[in-house]
Coordinates of C-alpha atoms in Angstrom, one line a residue:
Chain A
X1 CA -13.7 -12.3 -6.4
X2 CA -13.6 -9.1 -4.0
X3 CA -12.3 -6.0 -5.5
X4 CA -11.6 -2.5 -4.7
X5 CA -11.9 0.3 -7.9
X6 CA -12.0 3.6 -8.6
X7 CA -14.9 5.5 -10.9
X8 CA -12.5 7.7 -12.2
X9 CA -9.0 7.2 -13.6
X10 CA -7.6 10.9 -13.8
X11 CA -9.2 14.1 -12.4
X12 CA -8.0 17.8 -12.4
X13 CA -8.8 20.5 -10.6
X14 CA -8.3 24.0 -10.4
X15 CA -6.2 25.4 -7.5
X16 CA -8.2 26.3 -4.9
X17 CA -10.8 24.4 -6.0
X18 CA -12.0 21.2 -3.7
X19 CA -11.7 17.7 -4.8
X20 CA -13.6 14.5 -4.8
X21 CA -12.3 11.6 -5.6
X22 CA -14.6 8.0 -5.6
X23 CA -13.6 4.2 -5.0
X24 CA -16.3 1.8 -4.9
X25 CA -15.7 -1.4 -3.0
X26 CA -17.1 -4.7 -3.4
X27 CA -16.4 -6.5 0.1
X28 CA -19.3 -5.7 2.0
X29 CA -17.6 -7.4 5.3
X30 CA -14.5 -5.3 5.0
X31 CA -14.1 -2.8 8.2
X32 CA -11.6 -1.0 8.0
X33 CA -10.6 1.8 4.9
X34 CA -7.2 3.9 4.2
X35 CA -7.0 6.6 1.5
X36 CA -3.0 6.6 0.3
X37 CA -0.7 9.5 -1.4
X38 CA 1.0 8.2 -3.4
X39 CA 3.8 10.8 -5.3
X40 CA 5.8 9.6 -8.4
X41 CA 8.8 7.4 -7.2
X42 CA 7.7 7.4 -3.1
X43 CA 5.6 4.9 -1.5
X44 CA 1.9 5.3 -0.1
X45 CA 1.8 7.8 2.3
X46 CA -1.5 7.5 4.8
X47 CA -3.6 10.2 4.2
X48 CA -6.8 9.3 6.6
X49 CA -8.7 6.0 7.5
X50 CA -11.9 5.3 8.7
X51 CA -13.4 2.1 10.7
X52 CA -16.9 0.7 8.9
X53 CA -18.6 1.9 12.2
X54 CA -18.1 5.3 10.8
X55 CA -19.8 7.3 8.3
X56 CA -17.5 10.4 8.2
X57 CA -14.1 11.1 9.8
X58 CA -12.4 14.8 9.1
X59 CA -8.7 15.3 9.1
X60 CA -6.5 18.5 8.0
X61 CA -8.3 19.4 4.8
X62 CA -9.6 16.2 4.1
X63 CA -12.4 14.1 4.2
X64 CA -13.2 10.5 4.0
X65 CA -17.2 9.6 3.9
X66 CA -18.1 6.1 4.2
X67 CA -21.6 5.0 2.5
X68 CA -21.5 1.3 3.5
X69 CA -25.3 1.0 1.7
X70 CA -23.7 1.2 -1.9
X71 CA -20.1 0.3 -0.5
X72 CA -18.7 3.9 -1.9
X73 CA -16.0 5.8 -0.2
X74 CA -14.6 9.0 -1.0
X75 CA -12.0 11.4 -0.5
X76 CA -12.5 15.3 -0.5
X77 CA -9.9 17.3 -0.1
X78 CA -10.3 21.0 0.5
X79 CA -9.1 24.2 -1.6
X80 CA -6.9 21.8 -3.2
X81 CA -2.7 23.2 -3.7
X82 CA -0.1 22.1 -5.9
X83 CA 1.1 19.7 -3.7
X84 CA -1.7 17.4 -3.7
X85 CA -1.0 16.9 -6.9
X86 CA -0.5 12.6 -6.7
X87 CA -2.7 9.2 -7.7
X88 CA -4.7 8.4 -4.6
X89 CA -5.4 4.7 -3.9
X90 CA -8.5 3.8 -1.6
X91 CA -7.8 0.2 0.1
X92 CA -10.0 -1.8 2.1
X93 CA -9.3 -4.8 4.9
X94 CA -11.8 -7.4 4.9
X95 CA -12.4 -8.3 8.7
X96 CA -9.9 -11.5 9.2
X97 CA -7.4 -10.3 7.4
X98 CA -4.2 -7.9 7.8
X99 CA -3.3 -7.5 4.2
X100 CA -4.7 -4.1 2.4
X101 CA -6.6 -4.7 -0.9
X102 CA -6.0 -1.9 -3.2
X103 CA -8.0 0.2 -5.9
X104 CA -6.2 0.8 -9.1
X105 CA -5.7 4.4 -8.2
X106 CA -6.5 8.0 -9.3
X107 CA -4.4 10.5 -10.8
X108 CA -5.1 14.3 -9.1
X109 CA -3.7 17.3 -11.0
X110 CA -3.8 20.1 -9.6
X111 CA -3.5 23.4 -12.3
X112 CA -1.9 26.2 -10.5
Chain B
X1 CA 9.2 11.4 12.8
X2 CA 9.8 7.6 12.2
X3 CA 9.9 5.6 9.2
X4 CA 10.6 2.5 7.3
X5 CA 13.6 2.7 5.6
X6 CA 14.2 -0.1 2.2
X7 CA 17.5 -0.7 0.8
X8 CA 18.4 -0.7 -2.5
X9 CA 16.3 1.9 -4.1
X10 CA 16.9 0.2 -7.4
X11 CA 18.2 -3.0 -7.8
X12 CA 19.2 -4.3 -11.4
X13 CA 19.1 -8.7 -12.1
X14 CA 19.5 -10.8 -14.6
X15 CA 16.8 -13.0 -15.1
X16 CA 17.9 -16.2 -13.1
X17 CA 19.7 -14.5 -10.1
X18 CA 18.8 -14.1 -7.0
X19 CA 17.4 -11.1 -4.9
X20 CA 17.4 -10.0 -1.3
X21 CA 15.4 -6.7 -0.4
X22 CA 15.9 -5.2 2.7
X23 CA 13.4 -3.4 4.8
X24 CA 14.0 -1.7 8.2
X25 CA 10.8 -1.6 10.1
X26 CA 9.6 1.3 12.5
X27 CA 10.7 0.2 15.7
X28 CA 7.7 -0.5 17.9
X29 CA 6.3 -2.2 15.3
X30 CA 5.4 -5.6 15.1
X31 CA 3.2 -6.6 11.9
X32 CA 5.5 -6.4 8.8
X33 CA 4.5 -6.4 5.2
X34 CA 5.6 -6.8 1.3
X35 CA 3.8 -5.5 -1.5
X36 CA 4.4 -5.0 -5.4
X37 CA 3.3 -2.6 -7.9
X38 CA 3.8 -3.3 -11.0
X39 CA 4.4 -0.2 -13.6
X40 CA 1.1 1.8 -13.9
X41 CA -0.7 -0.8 -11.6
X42 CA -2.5 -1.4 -8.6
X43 CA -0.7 -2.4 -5.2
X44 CA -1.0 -6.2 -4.9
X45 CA -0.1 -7.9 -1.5
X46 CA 2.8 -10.8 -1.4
X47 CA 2.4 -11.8 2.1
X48 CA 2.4 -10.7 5.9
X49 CA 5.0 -11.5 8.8
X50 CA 4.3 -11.7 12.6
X51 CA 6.3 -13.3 15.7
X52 CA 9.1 -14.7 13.1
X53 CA 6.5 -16.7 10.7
X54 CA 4.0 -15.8 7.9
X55 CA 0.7 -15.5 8.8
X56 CA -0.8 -14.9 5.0
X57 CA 0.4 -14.7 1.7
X58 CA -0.8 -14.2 -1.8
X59 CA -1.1 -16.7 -4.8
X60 CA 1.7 -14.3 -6.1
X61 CA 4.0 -15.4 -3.4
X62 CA 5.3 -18.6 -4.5
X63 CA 8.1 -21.0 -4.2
X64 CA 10.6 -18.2 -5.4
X65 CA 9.9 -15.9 -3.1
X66 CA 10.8 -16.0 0.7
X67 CA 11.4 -13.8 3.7
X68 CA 13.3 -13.4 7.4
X69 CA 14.1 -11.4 10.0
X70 CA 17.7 -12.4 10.0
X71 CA 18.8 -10.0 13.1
X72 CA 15.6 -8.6 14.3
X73 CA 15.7 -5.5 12.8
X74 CA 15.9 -6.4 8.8
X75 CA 12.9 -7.9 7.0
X76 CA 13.8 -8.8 4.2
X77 CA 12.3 -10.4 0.6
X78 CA 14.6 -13.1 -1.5
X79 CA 13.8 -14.1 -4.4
X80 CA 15.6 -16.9 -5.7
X81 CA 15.5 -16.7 -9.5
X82 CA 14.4 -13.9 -10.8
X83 CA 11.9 -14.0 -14.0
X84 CA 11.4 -10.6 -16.3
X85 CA 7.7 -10.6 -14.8
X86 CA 9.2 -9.8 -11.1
X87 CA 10.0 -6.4 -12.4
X88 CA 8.0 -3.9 -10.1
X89 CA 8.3 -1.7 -7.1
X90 CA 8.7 -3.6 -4.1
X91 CA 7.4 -2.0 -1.1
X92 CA 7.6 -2.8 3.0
X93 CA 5.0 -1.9 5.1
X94 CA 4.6 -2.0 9.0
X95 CA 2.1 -2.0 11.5
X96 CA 1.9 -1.7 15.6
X97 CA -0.6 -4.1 15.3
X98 CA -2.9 -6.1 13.2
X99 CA -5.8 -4.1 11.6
X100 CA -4.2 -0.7 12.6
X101 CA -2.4 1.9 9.9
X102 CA 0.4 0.5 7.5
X103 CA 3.6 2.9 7.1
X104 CA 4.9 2.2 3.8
X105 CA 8.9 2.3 2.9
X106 CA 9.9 4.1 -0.1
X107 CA 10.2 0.9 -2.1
X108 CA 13.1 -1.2 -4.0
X109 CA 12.6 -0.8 -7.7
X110 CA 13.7 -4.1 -9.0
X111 CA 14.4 -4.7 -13.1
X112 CA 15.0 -8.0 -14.4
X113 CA 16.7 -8.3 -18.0

């Protein structure tokens, strides 16, 4: 079956520091990507998307690069605060479909 | 700035009962969403509402569960009896339109004893 998944489970960083985190993604028809926030207790909160068309697409301190060769997306976020401090979910829409297929989600720490 | 708004925050059942969760969409928008997330888990899709019907729905979303726009501004999820495996965050999500960002409510937690 299609699945979305993370490489890593938990990553901390330093503050300041930038972060990376990775989701592999095994629909190679899906166009259309969101990275979500998600704090403890709150929903997802859209952090940035990007259309399969796309290989790179900037927002305020973050990044989302698109490699659709090896189906890898990632998330960078730049001199990383306190505040980003969350598990981040990649998700993917295959093309046909409305519904958002989620990874299993990465824990950022950030150490102050 | 707008949001979607989901009433209760928690909700506490006895297994058997029924459930109504109540979402209040953005206003402009159209596509309307439920999702679950189980404790420490992923974010698994129940099913997708557009022009008053369903247009797709998980295997997870099964006889029990059901939703309406009653008045045209709640959407909400029942679920008729309640088992202990329904216990999750429940979470709305809307959309302008199909294929375009998803705003996520702050979700129902819902425990079943």
């Amino acid at each position: 079956g299609e699945s979305v998944g993370l490489h890593l489970p938990t990553l901390s960083v330093q503050e300041g520091d930038n972060s990376i985190i990775n989701c592999a993604y095994s629909n190679s028809a899906s166009d259309y990507f969101i990275w979500y926030k998600q704090e403890s207790g709150k929903g997802p909160q859209f952090i940035i998307d990007i259309r399969s068309n796309m290989d790179k697409r900037q927002g305020q301190r973050v990044t989302v690069l698109l490699n659709k060769t090896v189906k890898h997306l990632s998330l960078q976020i730049a001199a990383t605060q306190p505040g980003d401090s969350a598990v981040y979910f990649c998700a993917e829409t295959p093309p046909g479909n409305t519904p958002l297929v989620f990874g299993k989600g990465t824990r950022l720490s950030v150490i102050a | 700035e707008p949001e979607v708004t989901q009433t209760p925050s928690h909700q506490v059942t006895q297994m058997g009962q029924e459930v109504i969760l109540r979402c209040v969409p953005i206003s402009n928008h159209l596509y309307f969403y439920w999702y679950r997330q189980i404790l420490g888990q992923k974010v698994e899709f129940l099913v997708s509402f557009y022009n008053n019907e369903i247009s797709e729905k998980s295997e997870i979303f099964d006889d029990q569960f059901s939703v309406e726009r009653p008045d045209g501004s709640n959407f909400t999820l029942k679920i008729r009896s309640t088992k202990l495996e329904d216990s999750a965050m429940y979470f709305c999500a809307t959309a302008t339109s199909r294929g375009n960002e998803q705003f996520f409510g702050p979700g129902t937690r819902l425990t079943v004893l």
